[in-house]
Short mmCIF file of C-alpha atoms (C1' of nucleotides) in Angstrom, two decimals:
data_model
loop_
_atom_site.label_atom_id
_atom_site.label_comp_id
_atom_site.label_asym_id
_atom_site.label_seq_id
_atom_site.Cartn_x
_atom_site.Cartn_y
_atom_site.Cartn_z
CA MET R 927 136.02 96.46 118.27
CA ALA R 928 138.48 99.32 117.02
CA VAL R 929 136.80 102.83 116.40
CA TYR R 930 138.32 105.13 113.51
CA LYS R 931 138.03 108.81 113.62
CA LYS R 932 136.23 109.23 110.70
CA LYS R 933 137.56 112.41 108.07
CA VAL R 934 134.54 114.58 107.26
CA LYS R 935 134.46 115.45 103.89
CA ASP R 936 131.48 117.53 103.13
CA ALA R 937 133.14 119.15 100.34
CA ALA R 938 133.62 117.75 96.67
CA GLU R 939 131.65 114.50 98.26
CA GLY R 940 130.94 112.28 95.56
CA GLU R 941 133.94 113.55 92.89
CA ASP R 942 136.58 111.21 94.24
CA GLY R 943 137.27 107.71 94.58
CA SER R 944 136.51 107.73 98.79
CA HIS R 945 134.55 105.04 100.38
CA ASP R 946 131.93 107.93 101.23
CA ALA R 947 131.85 109.06 97.36
CA ARG R 948 131.43 105.76 95.93
CA ARG R 949 128.90 104.72 98.56
CA SER R 950 126.44 107.86 97.96
CA ARG R 951 127.38 107.33 94.11
CA THR R 952 126.11 103.89 94.06
CA ARG R 953 122.79 104.96 96.62
CA GLN R 954 121.62 107.69 93.86
CA ALA R 955 122.35 105.33 90.89
CA LEU R 956 119.42 103.36 92.97
CA ILE R 957 117.62 105.50 93.35
CA GLU R 958 117.85 107.62 89.60
CA ALA R 959 117.31 103.77 88.38
CA ALA R 960 114.06 103.49 89.99
CA LEU R 961 112.74 106.64 88.99
CA ASP R 962 113.90 106.07 85.29
CA LEU R 963 112.16 102.95 85.36
CA LEU R 964 108.81 104.59 86.68
CA GLY R 965 108.13 105.15 82.92
CA GLU R 966 104.47 105.24 81.20
CA ASP R 967 102.98 102.01 82.86
CA ARG R 968 104.84 101.04 85.57
CA THR R 969 103.89 101.23 89.43
CA PHE R 970 106.67 101.22 91.87
CA SER R 971 105.61 97.70 93.29
CA SER R 972 105.95 96.38 89.79
CA LEU R 973 109.71 97.11 89.89
CA SER R 974 111.94 94.23 90.73
CA LEU R 975 114.97 94.55 92.82
CA ARG R 976 116.99 92.97 90.17
CA GLU R 977 115.79 95.44 87.52
CA VAL R 978 116.77 98.52 89.75
CA THR R 979 120.31 96.91 90.06
CA LYS R 980 120.67 96.08 87.09
CA ALA R 981 119.65 99.48 85.55
CA ALA R 982 122.00 101.34 88.34
CA GLY R 983 124.86 99.33 87.09
CA VAL R 984 125.64 97.24 90.04
CA VAL R 985 124.71 93.48 90.83
CA PRO R 986 121.60 92.88 92.95
CA ALA R 987 123.56 92.16 96.42
CA ALA R 988 124.81 95.34 96.41
CA PHE R 989 121.48 96.96 96.68
CA TYR R 990 121.27 95.67 99.97
CA ARG R 991 124.55 97.88 101.42
CA HIS R 992 122.25 100.85 100.80
CA PHE R 993 118.45 100.04 101.37
CA ARG R 994 117.03 97.19 103.60
CA GLY R 995 114.91 96.16 100.56
CA MET R 996 112.42 97.80 97.67
CA ASP R 997 109.85 99.61 100.75
CA SER R 998 112.87 101.18 102.18
CA LEU R 999 114.01 102.97 98.73
CA GLY R 1000 110.25 103.47 98.46
CA LEU R 1001 110.52 105.66 101.50
CA GLU R 1002 113.53 107.54 100.44
CA LEU R 1003 111.44 108.44 97.18
CA VAL R 1004 108.80 109.83 99.08
CA ASP R 1005 111.10 112.33 101.26
CA GLU R 1006 112.84 113.07 98.00
CA SER R 1007 109.79 113.95 96.00
CA PHE R 1008 108.44 116.16 98.82
CA ARG R 1009 111.31 117.84 100.39
CA ALA R 1010 111.91 119.73 97.01
CA LEU R 1011 107.92 120.38 96.89
CA ARG R 1012 107.87 121.88 100.32
CA ALA R 1013 110.62 124.36 99.19
CA GLN R 1014 108.74 125.12 96.17
CA MET R 1015 105.79 125.93 98.40
CA ARG R 1016 107.19 127.75 100.95
CA GLU R 1017 108.51 130.03 98.15
CA VAL R 1018 105.34 130.58 96.52
CA ARG R 1019 103.29 131.33 99.89
CA GLY R 1020 106.54 134.45 100.32
CA LYS R 1021 105.54 136.64 97.86
CA PRO R 1022 101.88 137.37 97.80
CA LEU R 1023 100.28 139.46 95.01
CA PRO R 1024 96.78 140.57 94.13
CA ALA R 1025 94.84 137.37 94.43
CA GLU R 1026 93.31 137.20 90.62
CA GLN R 1027 97.20 137.33 89.38
CA LEU R 1028 98.43 135.03 92.41
CA ILE R 1029 96.32 131.98 91.22
CA ARG R 1030 97.12 132.10 87.74
CA ASN R 1031 101.10 132.30 88.62
CA SER R 1032 100.77 130.30 91.19
CA MET R 1033 99.43 127.54 88.92
CA GLU R 1034 102.14 128.26 86.19
CA LEU R 1035 104.37 128.00 88.69
CA TYR R 1036 103.21 124.49 89.90
CA ILE R 1037 102.45 123.33 86.65
CA HIS R 1038 105.48 124.24 85.11
CA TYR R 1039 107.51 122.91 88.53
CA VAL R 1040 105.53 119.22 88.17
CA ARG R 1041 106.91 119.07 84.30
CA GLU R 1042 110.34 119.80 85.52
CA GLN R 1043 110.10 117.06 88.44
CA GLU R 1044 107.78 114.65 86.46
CA ARG R 1045 109.43 111.47 87.66
CA TYR R 1046 109.04 112.28 91.39
CA PHE R 1047 105.28 113.31 90.49
CA ARG R 1048 104.54 110.37 88.81
CA PHE R 1049 105.70 108.24 91.25
CA ALA R 1050 103.83 110.58 94.70
CA ILE R 1051 100.53 110.39 92.47
CA ARG R 1052 100.91 106.48 91.81
CA GLU R 1053 101.99 105.32 95.22
CA PHE R 1054 99.09 107.48 96.92
CA PHE R 1055 96.50 105.87 94.92
CA SER R 1056 97.98 102.24 94.78
CA GLY R 1057 101.22 102.15 96.70
CA ALA R 1058 102.04 100.04 100.19
CA THR R 1059 100.63 101.19 103.27
CA ASN R 1060 103.69 102.74 104.64
CA THR R 1061 104.30 104.68 101.59
CA LYS R 1062 100.31 105.78 101.59
CA LEU R 1063 100.60 107.11 104.78
CA ALA R 1064 103.46 108.86 104.01
CA ILE R 1065 102.27 110.64 101.09
CA ARG R 1066 98.81 111.36 102.71
CA ASN R 1067 100.77 112.94 106.03
CA GLU R 1068 102.55 115.27 103.24
CA LEU R 1069 99.42 116.27 101.72
CA ARG R 1070 97.78 116.76 105.34
CA PHE R 1071 100.71 119.50 105.70
CA PHE R 1072 100.08 121.18 102.69
CA VAL R 1073 96.10 121.27 103.47
CA SER R 1074 96.47 123.12 106.68
CA GLU R 1075 99.84 125.50 105.27
CA LEU R 1076 96.76 126.56 102.75
CA ALA R 1077 94.30 126.57 105.11
CA THR R 1078 96.02 129.42 107.49
CA ASP R 1079 96.77 131.15 104.43
CA LEU R 1080 93.29 131.27 103.54
CA ALA R 1081 92.53 132.35 106.55
CA LEU R 1082 94.16 135.96 105.69
CA LEU R 1083 91.97 136.06 102.74
CA VAL R 1084 88.64 135.21 104.14
CA VAL R 1085 89.61 136.62 107.60
CA ASP R 1086 86.47 139.17 107.82
CA ARG R 1087 84.13 136.52 107.18
CA ARG R 1088 84.72 134.54 110.09
CA ALA R 1089 84.92 131.08 108.44
CA THR R 1090 85.61 128.49 110.88
CA SER R 1091 88.43 126.99 111.10
CA ALA R 1092 86.81 123.60 109.99
CA ASP R 1093 85.34 125.40 106.93
CA LEU R 1094 88.74 126.75 106.35
CA GLN R 1095 90.60 123.07 106.33
CA MET R 1096 86.86 121.99 104.32
CA MET R 1097 88.04 124.71 101.52
CA ALA R 1098 91.89 123.99 101.62
CA GLN R 1099 91.17 120.37 101.28
CA LEU R 1100 88.68 120.88 98.11
CA ILE R 1101 91.76 123.07 96.39
CA VAL R 1102 94.26 120.18 97.27
CA ASN R 1103 91.66 118.01 95.82
CA ASN R 1104 91.72 119.68 92.70
CA MET R 1105 95.39 120.10 92.33
CA VAL R 1106 96.10 116.30 92.65
CA MET R 1107 93.58 115.82 89.74
CA VAL R 1108 95.04 118.57 87.88
CA THR R 1109 98.63 116.87 88.32
CA GLU R 1110 97.43 113.86 87.19
CA GLN R 1111 96.13 115.80 83.78
CA ILE R 1112 99.51 117.23 83.60
CA LEU R 1113 101.33 114.12 83.78
CA GLU R 1114 99.00 112.53 81.30
CA LEU R 1115 100.13 114.88 78.81
CA PRO R 1116 102.61 114.41 76.72
CA ALA R 1117 105.48 116.46 77.36
CA GLY R 1118 106.91 119.07 75.09
CA ARG R 1119 104.03 120.61 73.90
CA PRO R 1120 103.72 124.05 75.57
CA GLU R 1121 100.61 125.06 74.02
CA GLU R 1122 98.26 122.29 76.02
CA ASP R 1123 99.76 122.64 79.38
CA GLN R 1124 99.34 126.00 78.66
CA LEU R 1125 95.23 124.96 77.98
CA LEU R 1126 95.35 123.01 80.78
CA VAL R 1127 97.04 126.41 83.16
CA ASP R 1128 93.62 128.20 82.06
CA LEU R 1129 91.32 125.62 82.69
CA ALA R 1130 93.02 124.49 86.33
CA THR R 1131 92.97 128.37 86.79
CA LYS R 1132 89.20 128.88 86.11
CA GLN R 1133 88.71 126.07 88.33
CA MET R 1134 90.40 127.77 91.06
CA ARG R 1135 88.72 130.69 90.45
CA VAL R 1136 85.33 129.08 91.13
CA ILE R 1137 86.46 127.77 93.80
CA PHE R 1138 87.80 131.04 95.22
CA LEU R 1139 84.46 132.79 94.47
CA GLY R 1140 82.75 130.33 96.23
CA VAL R 1141 84.59 130.46 99.23
CA GLY R 1142 83.91 134.32 99.06
CA VAL R 1143 80.72 133.86 99.05
CA TRP R 1144 80.64 130.87 101.36
CA LYS R 1145 79.21 132.70 104.56
CA GLN R 1146 76.66 134.75 103.42
CA THR R 1147 74.71 131.50 102.31
CA SER R 1148 75.41 129.09 104.46
CA ARG R 1149 74.38 130.54 107.91
CA GLU R 1150 71.62 128.35 108.20
CA LYS R 1151 72.50 125.73 111.00
CA PRO R 1152 74.52 122.62 110.06
CA ALA R 1153 73.03 119.63 109.10
CA ALA R 1154 72.02 117.06 111.75
CA MET L 294 82.88 71.71 60.75
CA ALA L 295 79.72 70.61 62.20
CA VAL L 296 77.56 73.11 63.27
CA TYR L 297 74.73 72.32 65.70
CA LYS L 298 71.55 74.43 66.87
CA LYS L 299 72.46 75.78 70.23
CA LYS L 300 70.13 75.40 72.86
CA VAL L 301 69.48 78.54 74.13
CA LYS L 302 68.75 78.59 77.84
CA ASP L 303 68.31 82.21 79.37
CA ALA L 304 66.36 81.16 82.48
CA ALA L 305 68.12 79.31 85.00
CA GLU L 306 71.40 80.06 83.54
CA GLY L 307 74.25 79.04 85.71
CA GLU L 308 71.79 76.34 88.29
CA ASP L 309 72.66 73.76 86.40
CA GLY L 310 75.22 71.37 85.19
CA SER L 311 75.06 72.54 81.58
CA HIS L 312 78.47 73.32 79.61
CA ASP L 313 77.03 76.60 79.11
CA ALA L 314 76.21 77.25 82.87
CA ARG L 315 79.38 75.97 84.07
CA ARG L 316 81.39 78.07 81.78
CA SER L 317 79.48 81.44 83.32
CA ARG L 318 80.27 80.10 86.46
CA THR L 319 83.60 79.82 86.35
CA ARG L 320 83.84 82.87 84.41
CA GLN L 321 82.31 85.24 87.31
CA ALA L 322 84.55 82.92 89.73
CA LEU L 323 87.51 84.38 88.22
CA ILE L 324 86.27 87.73 88.17
CA GLU L 325 85.17 87.70 92.33
CA ALA L 326 88.20 86.31 93.18
CA ALA L 327 90.23 88.89 91.06
CA LEU L 328 88.30 91.31 92.86
CA ASP L 329 88.26 89.78 96.40
CA LEU L 330 92.20 89.68 96.13
CA LEU L 331 92.69 93.58 95.24
CA GLY L 332 92.44 94.23 99.14
CA GLU L 333 93.97 96.89 101.19
CA ASP L 334 97.33 96.91 99.22
CA ARG L 335 97.22 95.32 96.22
CA THR L 336 97.15 96.74 92.48
CA PHE L 337 95.66 94.35 89.65
CA SER L 338 98.77 94.59 87.89
CA SER L 339 100.51 92.68 90.89
CA LEU L 340 97.88 89.77 90.82
CA SER L 341 99.18 86.76 89.13
CA LEU L 342 97.30 84.64 86.92
CA ARG L 343 98.02 81.51 89.11
CA GLU L 344 96.66 83.62 92.46
CA VAL L 345 93.50 84.38 90.60
CA THR L 346 92.69 81.02 89.25
CA LYS L 347 94.07 79.25 92.67
CA ALA L 348 91.31 81.73 94.61
CA ALA L 349 89.01 80.81 92.18
CA GLY L 350 89.53 76.92 92.43
CA VAL L 351 90.55 76.11 89.01
CA VAL L 352 93.73 75.20 87.40
CA PRO L 353 96.00 77.92 86.39
CA ALA L 354 95.37 76.34 82.06
CA ALA L 355 91.70 76.92 82.75
CA PHE L 356 91.95 80.84 82.91
CA TYR L 357 92.60 80.86 79.08
CA ARG L 358 89.27 79.38 78.58
CA HIS L 359 87.55 82.59 79.58
CA PHE L 360 90.45 85.68 79.26
CA ARG L 361 93.38 86.01 76.45
CA GLY L 362 95.14 86.88 79.34
CA MET L 363 95.19 89.48 82.84
CA ASP L 364 94.79 92.18 80.61
CA SER L 365 91.83 91.05 79.39
CA LEU L 366 90.05 90.15 82.64
CA GLY L 367 91.08 93.76 83.71
CA LEU L 368 89.28 95.53 81.01
CA GLU L 369 85.81 93.11 81.83
CA LEU L 370 86.65 94.68 85.54
CA VAL L 371 86.22 98.03 84.25
CA ASP L 372 83.60 97.25 82.45
CA GLU L 373 81.56 95.73 84.80
CA SER L 374 82.62 98.61 87.32
CA PHE L 375 81.11 101.39 85.16
CA ARG L 376 77.72 99.56 84.05
CA ALA L 377 76.48 99.52 87.13
CA LEU L 378 77.72 102.96 87.98
CA ARG L 379 76.31 104.62 84.72
CA ALA L 380 73.03 102.94 85.34
CA GLN L 381 73.08 104.61 89.20
CA MET L 382 73.91 107.44 87.77
CA ARG L 383 70.87 108.08 85.39
CA GLU L 384 68.67 107.14 88.23
CA VAL L 385 70.17 109.75 89.83
CA ARG L 386 69.59 112.44 87.45
CA GLY L 387 66.37 111.08 86.94
CA LYS L 388 64.65 112.82 89.80
CA PRO L 389 65.66 116.66 90.26
CA LEU L 390 65.22 118.13 93.82
CA PRO L 391 65.42 121.70 94.88
CA ALA L 392 69.35 122.36 94.46
CA GLU L 393 70.09 122.23 98.15
CA GLN L 394 68.85 119.26 98.74
CA LEU L 395 70.09 117.29 95.46
CA ILE L 396 73.60 118.08 96.64
CA ARG L 397 73.80 116.41 100.03
CA ASN L 398 71.05 113.39 98.98
CA SER L 399 73.11 113.26 95.59
CA MET L 400 76.24 112.86 97.99
CA GLU L 401 74.52 110.55 100.31
CA LEU L 402 73.63 108.30 97.46
CA TYR L 403 77.05 107.97 95.74
CA ILE L 404 78.70 107.56 98.98
CA HIS L 405 76.71 104.64 100.02
CA TYR L 406 77.06 103.33 96.41
CA VAL L 407 80.75 103.32 96.70
CA ARG L 408 80.65 101.57 100.42
CA GLU L 409 78.14 98.71 98.77
CA GLN L 410 80.44 98.70 95.40
CA GLU L 411 84.07 99.06 96.94
CA ARG L 412 85.85 96.53 95.73
CA TYR L 413 84.97 97.57 91.89
CA PHE L 414 85.86 101.46 93.21
CA ARG L 415 89.31 100.46 94.64
CA PHE L 416 89.98 98.67 91.22
CA ALA L 417 88.78 101.48 89.25
CA ILE L 418 90.63 103.93 91.25
CA ARG L 419 94.22 102.39 91.18
CA GLU L 420 94.01 101.42 87.75
CA PHE L 421 92.66 105.17 86.95
CA PHE L 422 96.19 106.46 88.61
CA SER L 423 98.37 103.44 87.67
CA GLY L 424 97.12 100.93 85.43
CA ALA L 425 98.21 99.51 82.53
CA THR L 426 97.58 102.00 79.32
CA ASN L 427 94.45 100.12 77.83
CA THR L 428 92.53 100.14 81.36
CA LYS L 429 93.79 103.44 82.10
CA LEU L 430 92.13 105.13 78.92
CA ALA L 431 88.91 102.89 79.32
CA ILE L 432 88.53 104.45 82.83
CA ARG L 433 89.23 107.78 81.44
CA ASN L 434 86.73 107.49 78.76
CA GLU L 435 84.15 106.90 81.36
CA LEU L 436 85.28 109.73 83.50
CA ARG L 437 84.89 112.06 80.23
CA PHE L 438 81.52 110.63 79.80
CA PHE L 439 80.41 111.70 83.49
CA VAL L 440 81.82 115.16 82.91
CA SER L 441 79.93 115.75 79.68
CA GLU L 442 76.41 114.05 81.38
CA LEU L 443 77.25 116.72 84.36
CA ALA L 444 78.17 119.37 81.94
CA THR L 445 74.22 119.40 80.42
CA ASP L 446 72.41 119.20 83.98
CA LEU L 447 74.65 122.25 85.07
CA ALA L 448 73.48 123.95 81.63
CA LEU L 449 69.82 123.38 83.25
CA LEU L 450 70.98 125.13 86.58
CA VAL L 451 72.89 128.05 85.19
CA VAL L 452 71.03 128.28 82.03
CA ASP L 453 70.09 132.36 82.43
CA ARG L 454 73.43 133.08 83.11
CA ARG L 455 75.04 132.50 79.56
CA ALA L 456 77.76 130.06 80.25
CA THR L 457 79.72 128.93 77.38
CA SER L 458 79.88 125.47 77.02
CA ALA L 459 83.61 125.29 77.59
CA ASP L 460 82.94 126.92 80.89
CA LEU L 461 80.21 124.27 81.85
CA GLN L 462 82.91 121.48 81.04
CA MET L 463 85.01 123.42 82.99
CA MET L 464 82.95 123.41 86.12
CA ALA L 465 81.87 119.88 85.76
CA GLN L 466 85.23 118.88 85.51
CA LEU L 467 85.92 120.30 88.65
CA ILE L 468 82.74 118.71 90.24
CA VAL L 469 84.20 114.97 88.88
CA ASN L 470 87.97 115.70 90.14
CA ASN L 471 86.72 116.25 93.83
CA MET L 472 84.41 113.17 93.51
CA VAL L 473 87.45 111.51 92.53
CA MET L 474 89.08 112.56 95.68
CA VAL L 475 86.44 112.12 97.86
CA THR L 476 86.14 108.61 96.64
CA GLU L 477 89.47 107.58 97.66
CA GLN L 478 88.88 109.09 100.86
CA ILE L 479 86.06 106.89 101.46
CA LEU L 480 87.83 103.82 100.04
CA GLU L 481 90.58 104.70 102.87
CA LEU L 482 88.10 105.24 105.98
CA PRO L 483 87.72 101.50 107.37
CA ALA L 484 84.04 100.10 106.30
CA GLY L 485 81.49 99.72 109.25
CA ARG L 486 81.61 103.53 110.65
CA PRO L 487 78.83 105.18 109.57
CA GLU L 488 79.69 108.04 111.94
CA GLU L 489 82.72 108.96 110.30
CA ASP L 490 81.32 108.34 106.65
CA GLN L 491 78.51 110.76 107.64
CA LEU L 492 81.34 113.22 108.49
CA LEU L 493 82.85 112.49 104.86
CA VAL L 494 79.07 113.25 103.35
CA ASP L 495 78.85 116.69 105.24
CA LEU L 496 82.28 117.57 104.23
CA ALA L 497 81.98 117.13 100.94
CA THR L 498 78.43 118.05 100.48
CA LYS L 499 79.96 121.58 101.92
CA GLN L 500 82.81 121.14 99.47
CA MET L 501 80.15 120.73 96.46
CA ARG L 502 78.56 124.22 97.79
CA VAL L 503 81.15 126.03 97.70
CA ILE L 504 81.49 124.76 94.22
CA PHE L 505 78.10 125.62 93.16
CA LEU L 506 78.30 129.19 94.90
CA GLY L 507 81.47 129.65 92.71
CA VAL L 508 79.14 128.39 89.60
CA GLY L 509 76.02 130.86 90.57
CA VAL L 510 78.69 134.18 90.68
CA TRP L 511 80.75 133.17 88.02
CA LYS L 512 80.02 135.39 85.04
CA GLN L 513 79.18 138.18 87.32
CA THR L 514 82.92 138.50 88.05
CA SER L 515 84.51 137.16 84.91
CA ARG L 516 83.24 139.20 81.97
CA GLU L 517 87.01 140.51 81.57
CA LYS L 518 88.42 138.76 78.02
CA PRO L 519 90.33 135.53 78.47
CA ALA L 520 93.81 135.54 79.15
CA ALA L 521 96.22 135.68 76.62
"C1'" DT J 1419 157.43 108.27 104.39
"C1'" DG J 1420 156.21 103.01 104.61
"C1'" DT J 1421 154.18 99.27 106.34
"C1'" DA J 1422 150.65 96.29 108.00
"C1'" DC J 1423 145.99 96.22 108.98
"C1'" DA J 1424 141.18 96.88 109.21
"C1'" DT J 1425 137.10 98.51 106.65
"C1'" DC J 1426 133.67 97.75 103.11
"C1'" DA J 1427 131.25 98.49 98.81
"C1'" DG J 1428 130.86 95.88 95.26
"C1'" DT J 1429 131.35 91.04 93.05
"C1'" DG J 1430 129.36 86.45 91.39
"C1'" DA J 1431 127.43 81.87 92.36
"C1'" DA J 1432 124.26 79.45 94.50
"C1'" DC J 1433 119.33 78.11 96.35
"C1'" DG J 1434 114.57 77.69 95.87
"C1'" DC J 1435 110.19 79.61 94.40
"C1'" DG J 1436 106.47 81.52 91.88
"C1'" DC J 1437 105.70 82.80 87.28
"C1'" DG J 1438 102.73 82.51 82.35
"C1'" DT J 1439 102.38 79.31 78.88
"C1'" DT J 1440 101.96 74.77 76.48
"C1'" DC J 1441 100.13 70.51 75.82
"C1'" DA J 1442 97.66 65.76 75.15
"C1'" DC J 1443 94.15 64.57 78.23
"C1'" DT J 1444 89.99 63.05 80.59
"C1'" DG J 1445 84.83 62.89 81.08
"C1'" DA J 1446 80.74 65.50 81.60
"C1'" DT J 1447 76.79 67.35 78.71
"C1'" DG J 1448 74.78 67.59 74.03
"C1'" DT J 1449 73.26 66.35 69.46
"C1'" DA J 1450 71.86 63.18 65.66
"C1'" DC J 1451 69.57 59.86 64.14
"C1'" DT Q 824 64.02 55.94 74.35
"C1'" DG Q 825 68.97 54.21 73.01
"C1'" DT Q 826 73.25 54.50 70.80
"C1'" DA Q 827 77.51 56.44 69.04
"C1'" DC Q 828 79.76 60.67 68.62
"C1'" DA Q 829 81.10 65.76 69.04
"C1'" DT Q 830 81.82 69.31 71.99
"C1'" DC Q 831 84.67 71.54 75.31
"C1'" DA Q 832 85.33 73.48 80.30
"C1'" DG Q 833 88.82 71.69 83.41
"C1'" DT Q 834 93.12 68.93 84.33
"C1'" DG Q 835 97.81 67.89 85.14
"C1'" DA Q 836 102.65 67.63 84.17
"C1'" DA Q 837 106.18 70.17 82.07
"C1'" DC Q 838 109.31 73.96 80.74
"C1'" DG Q 839 112.12 78.00 81.23
"C1'" DC Q 840 112.64 81.95 83.58
"C1'" DG Q 841 113.68 86.09 86.63
"C1'" DC Q 842 112.72 86.55 91.31
"C1'" DG Q 843 114.77 87.83 96.51
"C1'" DT Q 844 118.11 86.48 99.06
"C1'" DT Q 845 122.68 84.37 101.31
"C1'" DC Q 846 127.27 84.06 101.06
"C1'" DA Q 847 132.29 83.66 101.19
"C1'" DC Q 848 134.79 86.43 98.47
"C1'" DT Q 849 137.81 90.74 96.60
"C1'" DG Q 850 140.21 94.83 96.27
"C1'" DA Q 851 140.41 99.44 96.60
"C1'" DT Q 852 140.43 103.20 100.56
"C1'" DG Q 853 141.54 104.44 105.01
"C1'" DT Q 854 144.30 104.23 109.65
"C1'" DA Q 855 147.56 103.46 113.28
"C1'" DC Q 856 152.24 103.91 114.07
#
DNA sequence: TGTACATCAGTGAACGCGCGTTCACTGATGTAC
DNA sequence: TGTACATCAGTGAACGCGCGTTCACTGATGTAC
């Protein structure tokens, strides 16, 4: 079999008519088509391969040049969804502020980000609760990662209270749990109503404050030995 | 058109071969079949009418004697799911205990109940995040109802701290939010491992305790005027 | 630079299948008298 | 009690449709020399 040196073309990829460019353009079109089809009522598992290829402007058979099947496209979407979110989180964690401001600021940033990336979040939250096992596991791992990172951050905030590592995880999970539900609530609000988004930011900020207040007084009141 | 006196047969319904009995037996078989088919990976919207009738042991056309279509079966399932849950909640609220015990006890009761009614909860939680608009709205209303009831209960617990009604709603929602996520976590645990269920009860109880601690000190620290 | 050949993304037709819905029907149960 | 008729849950066949997947193909791009 003949093996050729492959011309590397990092720059300007996707802009010319090369094989590679065409390939990645179609691939991206399939991804975009799937995200766009996940409108108000649709689950990823209710999308048909033919539907996606039609929306992407290619023939059904072309799909197989890019993905093994719909499952494999699903995993790609999980990956794309969280790659950006992880970056976003890293940025937020980078700049510590006075805690009071930090909660509201982070919440505003997050909700704004969800709005911006609505399609990804809609996909991820639906798959988390009702997706195929593979996709579900992938998303759960991502969430676990956030919980761990958050637990590390909490250790700094409540360091002098000697909370156990299990306690920190427990609190971090509580926070992430509420963030998931807040995310669902944003996605249900019709877009383009900034006042309503702001009400939700206020609400969620207060909820986080309640949690942090609880975290703050945790050790003082729970010195009792753990339940059997 | 001829109108007959209809023989009322409340007792022994479903046990004989009467028209009414046969009717309700088949209807119930369709409901059970749908719930059973909602196994590990399936969404309600991915069930086909033919699949449900097949599992129920009737011919596809028979479905229409009982429901207008799958949507209408879906709404029936929401109704069944929450009718029982509401009753359960009423019972729990009936017997106040010392708060510390109350949290753990309620949590144990709830998680046990979810286990017992797994099929209904699996259905409800999936539909809430990814269902058809109708079903979703129905479930959201049920949740709103729980939040309101809980807010009323919280008013009694924190009555002397003069929390506003909006604050009580906010806290109640925080609690319900976490309960939804806890429910998802139970459903993901393989059934029949009581030790793991117990670990989840411990975890969730601690989380609730954090929230209640936060609620307890809320007014003391948030006397600042609300954010713009 | 020019030519002959290789690669491979996308095409278009075809397949068998399960789907939702319709319809005239059957036969057991229920009612009138 | 006995007969003739009404009701209606469930049947079975049929329909047109969109589905996932396969296959040999086309034609533009890429490579060797």
